[in-house]
PDB file of C-alpha atoms and ligand atoms in Angstrom:
ATOM      1  CA  UNK A   1     -38.170  -4.298-153.536  1.00 95.00           C
ATOM      2  CA  UNK A   2     -35.266  -6.689-153.762  1.00 98.00           C
ATOM      3  CA  UNK A   3     -32.050  -6.151-155.678  1.00 98.00           C
ATOM      4  CA  UNK A   4     -28.834  -7.988-156.418  1.00 98.00           C
ATOM      5  CA  UNK A   5     -25.322  -6.646-156.889  1.00 99.00           C
ATOM      6  CA  UNK A   6     -23.009  -8.302-159.431  1.00 98.00           C
ATOM      7  CA  UNK A   7     -19.307  -7.748-158.753  1.00 98.00           C
ATOM      8  CA  UNK A   8     -16.041  -9.268-159.932  1.00 98.00           C
ATOM      9  CA  UNK A   9     -13.450  -7.578-157.787  1.00 97.00           C
ATOM     10  CA  UNK A  10     -12.625  -5.414-154.823  1.00 97.00           C
ATOM     11  CA  UNK A  11     -16.205  -4.387-154.145  1.00 98.00           C
ATOM     12  CA  UNK A  12     -15.709  -0.866-152.813  1.00 98.00           C
ATOM     13  CA  UNK A  13     -18.904   0.230-154.570  1.00 98.00           C
ATOM     14  CA  UNK A  14     -20.694  -2.756-153.081  1.00 98.00           C
ATOM     15  CA  UNK A  15     -19.471  -1.601-149.675  1.00 98.00           C
ATOM     16  CA  UNK A  16     -20.883   1.896-150.239  1.00 98.00           C
ATOM     17  CA  UNK A  17     -24.210   0.339-151.261  1.00 98.00           C
ATOM     18  CA  UNK A  18     -24.267  -1.933-148.185  1.00 98.00           C
ATOM     19  CA  UNK A  19     -23.620   1.110-145.992  1.00 98.00           C
ATOM     20  CA  UNK A  20     -26.487   3.001-147.617  1.00 98.00           C
ATOM     21  CA  UNK A  21     -28.902   0.048-147.253  1.00 98.00           C
ATOM     22  CA  UNK A  22     -27.975  -0.315-143.572  1.00 98.00           C
ATOM     23  CA  UNK A  23     -28.532   3.422-143.052  1.00 98.00           C
ATOM     24  CA  UNK A  24     -31.955   2.937-144.710  1.00 97.00           C
ATOM     25  CA  UNK A  25     -31.167   5.572-147.329  1.00 97.00           C
ATOM     26  CA  UNK A  26     -31.712   2.894-149.957  1.00 98.00           C
ATOM     27  CA  UNK A  27     -35.115   1.502-149.046  1.00 97.00           C
ATOM     28  CA  UNK A  28     -34.831  -1.932-150.633  1.00 97.00           C
ATOM     29  CA  UNK A  29     -33.391  -5.257-149.680  1.00 98.00           C
ATOM     30  CA  UNK A  30     -29.942  -6.155-150.960  1.00 98.00           C
ATOM     31  CA  UNK A  31     -30.887  -9.801-151.263  1.00 98.00           C
ATOM     32  CA  UNK A  32     -27.989 -11.296-153.193  1.00 98.00           C
ATOM     33  CA  UNK A  33     -24.409 -10.684-154.309  1.00 98.00           C
ATOM     34  CA  UNK A  34     -23.286 -12.581-157.405  1.00 98.00           C
ATOM     35  CA  UNK A  35     -19.725 -12.942-158.638  1.00 98.00           C
ATOM     36  CA  UNK A  36     -17.936 -14.656-161.514  1.00 98.00           C
ATOM     37  CA  UNK A  37     -14.734 -14.718-159.434  1.00 98.00           C
ATOM     38  CA  UNK A  38     -14.684 -17.124-156.463  1.00 98.00           C
ATOM     39  CA  UNK A  39     -11.907 -15.090-154.824  1.00 98.00           C
ATOM     40  CA  UNK A  40     -13.452 -11.648-155.298  1.00 98.00           C
ATOM     41  CA  UNK A  41     -13.082  -9.543-152.171  1.00 98.00           C
ATOM     42  CA  UNK A  42     -16.637  -8.338-152.872  1.00 98.00           C
ATOM     43  CA  UNK A  43     -17.829 -11.785-151.703  1.00 98.00           C
ATOM     44  CA  UNK A  44     -16.029 -11.346-148.374  1.00 98.00           C
ATOM     45  CA  UNK A  45     -17.692  -7.963-147.923  1.00 98.00           C
ATOM     46  CA  UNK A  46     -21.116  -9.481-148.663  1.00 98.00           C
ATOM     47  CA  UNK A  47     -20.629 -12.384-146.267  1.00 98.00           C
ATOM     48  CA  UNK A  48     -19.458 -10.017-143.543  1.00 98.00           C
ATOM     49  CA  UNK A  49     -22.700  -8.070-143.997  1.00 98.00           C
ATOM     50  CA  UNK A  50     -24.775 -11.266-143.877  1.00 98.00           C
ATOM     51  CA  UNK A  51     -25.858 -11.058-147.525  1.00 98.00           C
ATOM     52  CA  UNK A  52     -26.312 -14.338-149.445  1.00 98.00           C
ATOM     53  CA  UNK A  53     -23.752 -14.863-152.200  1.00 98.00           C
ATOM     54  CA  UNK A  54     -23.542 -16.979-155.347  1.00 98.00           C
ATOM     55  CA  UNK A  55     -20.611 -17.688-157.643  1.00 98.00           C
ATOM     56  CA  UNK A  56     -20.972 -18.590-161.306  1.00 98.00           C
ATOM     57  CA  UNK A  57     -17.734 -19.587-163.021  1.00 98.00           C
ATOM     58  CA  UNK A  58     -17.818 -18.785-166.750  1.00 97.00           C
ATOM     59  CA  UNK A  59     -15.654 -21.865-167.465  1.00 97.00           C
ATOM     60  CA  UNK A  60     -18.440 -24.101-166.181  1.00 98.00           C
ATOM     61  CA  UNK A  61     -20.642 -22.997-169.105  1.00 97.00           C
ATOM     62  CA  UNK A  62     -20.164 -23.644-172.827  1.00 97.00           C
ATOM     63  CA  UNK A  63     -21.509 -20.239-173.921  1.00 95.00           C
ATOM     64  CA  UNK A  64     -21.955 -16.776-172.474  1.00 93.00           C
ATOM     65  CA  UNK A  65     -25.702 -17.073-172.902  1.00 93.00           C
ATOM     66  CA  UNK A  66     -25.820 -20.299-170.849  1.00 97.00           C
ATOM     67  CA  UNK A  67     -23.802 -18.562-168.127  1.00 98.00           C
ATOM     68  CA  UNK A  68     -26.237 -15.626-168.182  1.00 98.00           C
ATOM     69  CA  UNK A  69     -29.280 -17.918-168.236  1.00 98.00           C
ATOM     70  CA  UNK A  70     -28.064 -19.611-165.055  1.00 98.00           C
ATOM     71  CA  UNK A  71     -27.594 -16.255-163.322  1.00 98.00           C
ATOM     72  CA  UNK A  72     -30.975 -14.931-164.483  1.00 98.00           C
ATOM     73  CA  UNK A  73     -32.675 -18.151-163.336  1.00 98.00           C
ATOM     74  CA  UNK A  74     -31.241 -17.655-159.843  1.00 98.00           C
ATOM     75  CA  UNK A  75     -32.170 -13.974-159.805  1.00 98.00           C
ATOM     76  CA  UNK A  76     -35.762 -14.822-160.728  1.00 98.00           C
ATOM     77  CA  UNK A  77     -35.904 -17.644-158.160  1.00 98.00           C
ATOM     78  CA  UNK A  78     -34.806 -15.168-155.529  1.00 98.00           C
ATOM     79  CA  UNK A  79     -37.408 -12.675-156.735  1.00 98.00           C
ATOM     80  CA  UNK A  80     -34.860 -10.004-157.575  1.00 98.00           C
ATOM     81  CA  UNK A  81     -36.552  -6.887-158.985  1.00 97.00           C
ATOM     82  CA  UNK A  82     -33.479  -5.073-160.265  1.00 98.00           C
ATOM     83  CA  UNK A  83     -29.772  -5.598-160.757  1.00 98.00           C
ATOM     84  CA  UNK A  84     -26.821  -3.378-159.900  1.00 98.00           C
ATOM     85  CA  UNK A  85     -23.495  -3.957-161.665  1.00 98.00           C
ATOM     86  CA  UNK A  86     -20.584  -2.866-159.503  1.00 98.00           C
ATOM     87  CA  UNK A  87     -17.339  -3.733-161.237  1.00 97.00           C
ATOM     88  CA  UNK A  88     -18.805  -6.831-162.910  1.00 97.00           C
ATOM     89  CA  UNK A  89     -16.246  -7.528-165.625  1.00 95.00           C
ATOM     90  CA  UNK A  90     -18.538  -9.474-167.981  1.00 95.00           C
ATOM     91  CA  UNK A  91     -20.569  -8.163-170.857  1.00 94.00           C
ATOM     92  CA  UNK A  92     -24.208  -9.112-170.372  1.00 96.00           C
ATOM     93  CA  UNK A  93     -25.830 -11.077-173.184  1.00 96.00           C
ATOM     94  CA  UNK A  94     -28.933  -9.694-174.936  1.00 96.00           C
ATOM     95  CA  UNK A  95     -30.870 -12.415-173.082  1.00 97.00           C
ATOM     96  CA  UNK A  96     -29.851 -10.974-169.713  1.00 98.00           C
ATOM     97  CA  UNK A  97     -30.644  -7.410-170.805  1.00 98.00           C
ATOM     98  CA  UNK A  98     -34.081  -8.497-172.097  1.00 97.00           C
ATOM     99  CA  UNK A  99     -34.823 -10.364-168.863  1.00 98.00           C
ATOM    100  CA  UNK A 100     -34.244  -7.222-166.790  1.00 98.00           C
ATOM    101  CA  UNK A 101     -34.990  -4.509-169.345  1.00 96.00           C
ATOM    102  CA  UNK A 102     -34.582  -1.030-167.753  1.00 95.00           C
ATOM    103  CA  UNK A 103     -33.799  -2.751-164.469  1.00 97.00           C
ATOM    104  CA  UNK A 104     -30.020  -3.048-164.701  1.00 98.00           C
ATOM    105  CA  UNK A 105     -27.753  -0.248-163.501  1.00 98.00           C
ATOM    106  CA  UNK A 106     -24.059   0.201-164.167  1.00 98.00           C
ATOM    107  CA  UNK A 107     -21.449   2.650-162.936  1.00 98.00           C
ATOM    108  CA  UNK A 108     -18.648   3.820-165.192  1.00 98.00           C
ATOM    109  CA  UNK A 109     -15.624   5.887-164.152  1.00 98.00           C
ATOM    110  CA  UNK A 110     -15.889   8.518-166.906  1.00 98.00           C
ATOM    111  CA  UNK A 111     -18.392  10.886-168.448  1.00 98.00           C
ATOM    112  CA  UNK A 112     -20.032   8.564-170.982  1.00 98.00           C
ATOM    113  CA  UNK A 113     -20.116   8.512-173.959  1.00 98.00           C
ATOM    114  CA  UNK A 114     -16.488   9.543-173.440  1.00 98.00           C
ATOM    115  CA  UNK A 115     -13.899   6.936-172.467  1.00 98.00           C
ATOM    116  CA  UNK A 116     -15.833   3.703-172.681  1.00 97.00           C
ATOM    117  CA  UNK A 117     -14.061   0.475-171.818  1.00 95.00           C
ATOM    118  CA  UNK A 118     -12.060  -1.055-169.009  1.00 94.00           C
ATOM    119  CA  UNK A 119      -9.400   1.683-168.657  1.00 97.00           C
ATOM    120  CA  UNK A 120     -11.546   4.787-168.557  1.00 98.00           C
ATOM    121  CA  UNK A 121      -9.607   6.628-165.826  1.00 98.00           C
ATOM    122  CA  UNK A 122      -6.232   6.003-167.431  1.00 98.00           C
ATOM    123  CA  UNK A 123      -7.583   6.881-170.873  1.00 98.00           C
ATOM    124  CA  UNK A 124      -8.972  10.227-169.661  1.00 98.00           C
ATOM    125  CA  UNK A 125      -5.666  11.091-167.996  1.00 98.00           C
ATOM    126  CA  UNK A 126      -3.678  10.138-171.108  1.00 97.00           C
ATOM    127  CA  UNK A 127      -5.983  12.166-173.353  1.00 98.00           C
ATOM    128  CA  UNK A 128      -5.034  15.291-171.404  1.00 97.00           C
ATOM    129  CA  UNK A 129      -8.627  16.447-170.889  1.00 98.00           C
ATOM    130  CA  UNK A 130      -9.447  18.933-168.086  1.00 98.00           C
ATOM    131  CA  UNK A 131     -12.413  17.024-166.791  1.00 98.00           C
ATOM    132  CA  UNK A 132     -13.644  13.500-166.359  1.00 98.00           C
ATOM    133  CA  UNK A 133     -16.214  12.060-163.963  1.00 98.00           C
ATOM    134  CA  UNK A 134     -18.601   9.278-163.116  1.00 98.00           C
ATOM    135  CA  UNK A 135     -21.717   8.022-164.911  1.00 98.00           C
ATOM    136  CA  UNK A 136     -24.533   5.825-163.642  1.00 98.00           C
ATOM    137  CA  UNK A 137     -26.622   4.473-166.497  1.00 98.00           C
ATOM    138  CA  UNK A 138     -29.228   1.878-167.365  1.00 98.00           C
ATOM    139  CA  UNK A 139     -27.736  -1.079-169.205  1.00 98.00           C
ATOM    140  CA  UNK A 140     -28.797  -1.892-172.763  1.00 97.00           C
ATOM    141  CA  UNK A 141     -27.375  -4.311-175.329  1.00 95.00           C
ATOM    142  CA  UNK A 142     -24.294  -2.168-176.036  1.00 95.00           C
ATOM    143  CA  UNK A 143     -21.265  -1.895-173.771  1.00 93.00           C
ATOM    144  CA  UNK A 144     -21.070   1.200-171.526  1.00 94.00           C
ATOM    145  CA  UNK A 145     -24.227   2.483-173.167  1.00 95.00           C
ATOM    146  CA  UNK A 146     -27.835   3.188-172.250  1.00 96.00           C
ATOM    147  CA  UNK A 147     -29.896   6.006-170.689  1.00 97.00           C
ATOM    148  CA  UNK A 148     -27.886   8.057-168.198  1.00 98.00           C
ATOM    149  CA  UNK A 149     -29.395   8.281-164.744  1.00 97.00           C
ATOM    150  CA  UNK A 150     -26.763  10.433-163.066  1.00 97.00           C
ATOM    151  CA  UNK A 151     -23.484  11.975-164.006  1.00 98.00           C
ATOM    152  CA  UNK A 152     -21.009  14.090-162.097  1.00 98.00           C
ATOM    153  CA  UNK A 153     -17.864  15.693-163.390  1.00 98.00           C
ATOM    154  CA  UNK A 154     -14.529  16.137-161.692  1.00 98.00           C
ATOM    155  CA  UNK A 155     -11.567  18.340-162.613  1.00 98.00           C
ATOM    156  CA  UNK A 156      -8.313  16.691-163.556  1.00 98.00           C
ATOM    157  CA  UNK A 157      -5.409  18.549-161.930  1.00 97.00           C
ATOM    158  CA  UNK A 158      -2.138  19.122-163.759  1.00 96.00           C
ATOM    159  CA  UNK A 159      -0.403  17.292-160.904  1.00 97.00           C
ATOM    160  CA  UNK A 160      -2.707  14.239-160.992  1.00 97.00           C
ATOM    161  CA  UNK A 161      -1.178  10.781-161.237  1.00 98.00           C
ATOM    162  CA  UNK A 162      -3.269   7.746-162.133  1.00 98.00           C
ATOM    163  CA  UNK A 163      -3.419   6.848-158.428  1.00 98.00           C
ATOM    164  CA  UNK A 164      -4.550  10.282-157.255  1.00 98.00           C
ATOM    165  CA  UNK A 165      -7.197  10.541-159.977  1.00 98.00           C
ATOM    166  CA  UNK A 166      -8.452   7.013-159.273  1.00 98.00           C
ATOM    167  CA  UNK A 167      -8.804   7.875-155.616  1.00 98.00           C
ATOM    168  CA  UNK A 168     -11.021  10.898-156.319  1.00 98.00           C
ATOM    169  CA  UNK A 169     -13.066   9.045-158.952  1.00 98.00           C
ATOM    170  CA  UNK A 170     -13.724   6.170-156.563  1.00 98.00           C
ATOM    171  CA  UNK A 171     -14.720   8.526-153.750  1.00 98.00           C
ATOM    172  CA  UNK A 172     -17.185  10.154-156.155  1.00 98.00           C
ATOM    173  CA  UNK A 173     -18.529   6.745-157.233  1.00 98.00           C
ATOM    174  CA  UNK A 174     -19.182   5.796-153.622  1.00 98.00           C
ATOM    175  CA  UNK A 175     -21.334   8.904-153.193  1.00 98.00           C
ATOM    176  CA  UNK A 176     -23.094   8.800-156.548  1.00 98.00           C
ATOM    177  CA  UNK A 177     -24.021   5.119-156.826  1.00 98.00           C
ATOM    178  CA  UNK A 178     -26.106   4.891-153.640  1.00 98.00           C
ATOM    179  CA  UNK A 179     -27.855   8.138-154.639  1.00 98.00           C
ATOM    180  CA  UNK A 180     -28.659   6.792-158.096  1.00 98.00           C
ATOM    181  CA  UNK A 181     -30.012   3.529-156.667  1.00 98.00           C
ATOM    182  CA  UNK A 182     -32.169   5.469-154.229  1.00 97.00           C
ATOM    183  CA  UNK A 183     -33.446   7.618-157.105  1.00 95.00           C
ATOM    184  CA  UNK A 184     -34.262   4.547-159.228  1.00 94.00           C
ATOM    185  CA  UNK A 185     -36.185   2.887-156.392  1.00 94.00           C
ATOM    186  CA  UNK A 186     -38.249   5.995-155.729  1.00 91.00           C
ATOM    187  CA  UNK A 187     -39.008   6.325-159.431  1.00 87.00           C
ATOM    188  CA  UNK A 188     -40.020   2.664-159.704  1.00 81.00           C
ATOM    189  CA  UNK A 189     -42.237   2.858-156.601  1.00 81.00           C
ATOM    190  CA  UNK A 190     -44.119   5.793-158.145  1.00 82.00           C
ATOM    191  CA  UNK A 191     -44.748   3.971-161.412  1.00 78.00           C
ATOM    192  CA  UNK A 192     -45.860   0.687-159.817  1.00 70.00           C
TER     193      UNK A 192
HETATM  194  C1  GRF B 201     -15.348   0.990-160.499  1.00 63.00           C
HETATM  195  O1  GRF B 201     -14.401   1.971-160.848  1.00 63.00           O
HETATM  196  C2  GRF B 201     -16.507   1.015-161.462  1.00 63.00           C
HETATM  197  O2  GRF B 201     -16.758   2.286-161.995  1.00 63.00           O
HETATM  198  C3  GRF B 201     -16.046   0.097-162.554  1.00 63.00           C
HETATM  199  O3  GRF B 201     -15.348  -0.921-161.879  1.00 63.00           O
HETATM  200  C4  GRF B 201     -14.806  -0.416-160.657  1.00 63.00           C
HETATM  201  C5  GRF B 201     -15.216  -1.340-159.552  1.00 63.00           C
HETATM  202  O4  GRF B 201     -14.570  -1.061-158.335  1.00 63.00           O
HETATM  203  N1  GRF B 201     -17.178  -0.366-163.330  1.00 63.00           N
HETATM  204  P1  GRF B 201     -15.031  -1.797-156.992  1.00 63.00           P
HETATM  205  O5  GRF B 201     -14.911  -3.295-157.223  1.00 63.00           O
HETATM  206  O6  GRF B 201     -16.433  -1.390-156.693  1.00 63.00           O
HETATM  207  O7  GRF B 201     -14.063  -1.329-155.935  1.00 63.00           O
END
């Protein structure tokens, strides 16, 4: 099985996935890393690991769907079986979701359906809740929505700052995402 990671930024989740592929815990080929940001550090991480990369700049396309169609075309050309979003800061069009129905994973730094959106860690801290966590889910047409594959909670301490909470959330993400990908692959192999 071949999969692609889509990332816009720092790529620490990508790094955890690369590590897990190299350790053969994830038994699939990470065949492509795609970014919408030419300067994303995720691209540097991919290149360092010898993984092919592609950049699609949204400004080069007149609509979101055209942008997505170009990405999907490349994914299909490269025979990508499933897609992993790791900090990809674009909402996928219904066309993209349909093209890889039940084959797109996302990670979100909160216990969905709580704290959707781009500032989930900050929002949980501000809300004064005792617990937050990490969710890995299948992507559907709605944002931060779709069947949950894995979820783990984490206590928020009274002394937590945004930085300290972010640090623990990210450490949890780096453990959970490779596990969820491994789980998905094993499930898909059984149903093939
Ligand atoms: C992660 O917190 C992830 O949950 C969210 O975006 C962030 C990406 O971080 N979707 P990184 O680029 O993997 O370091």
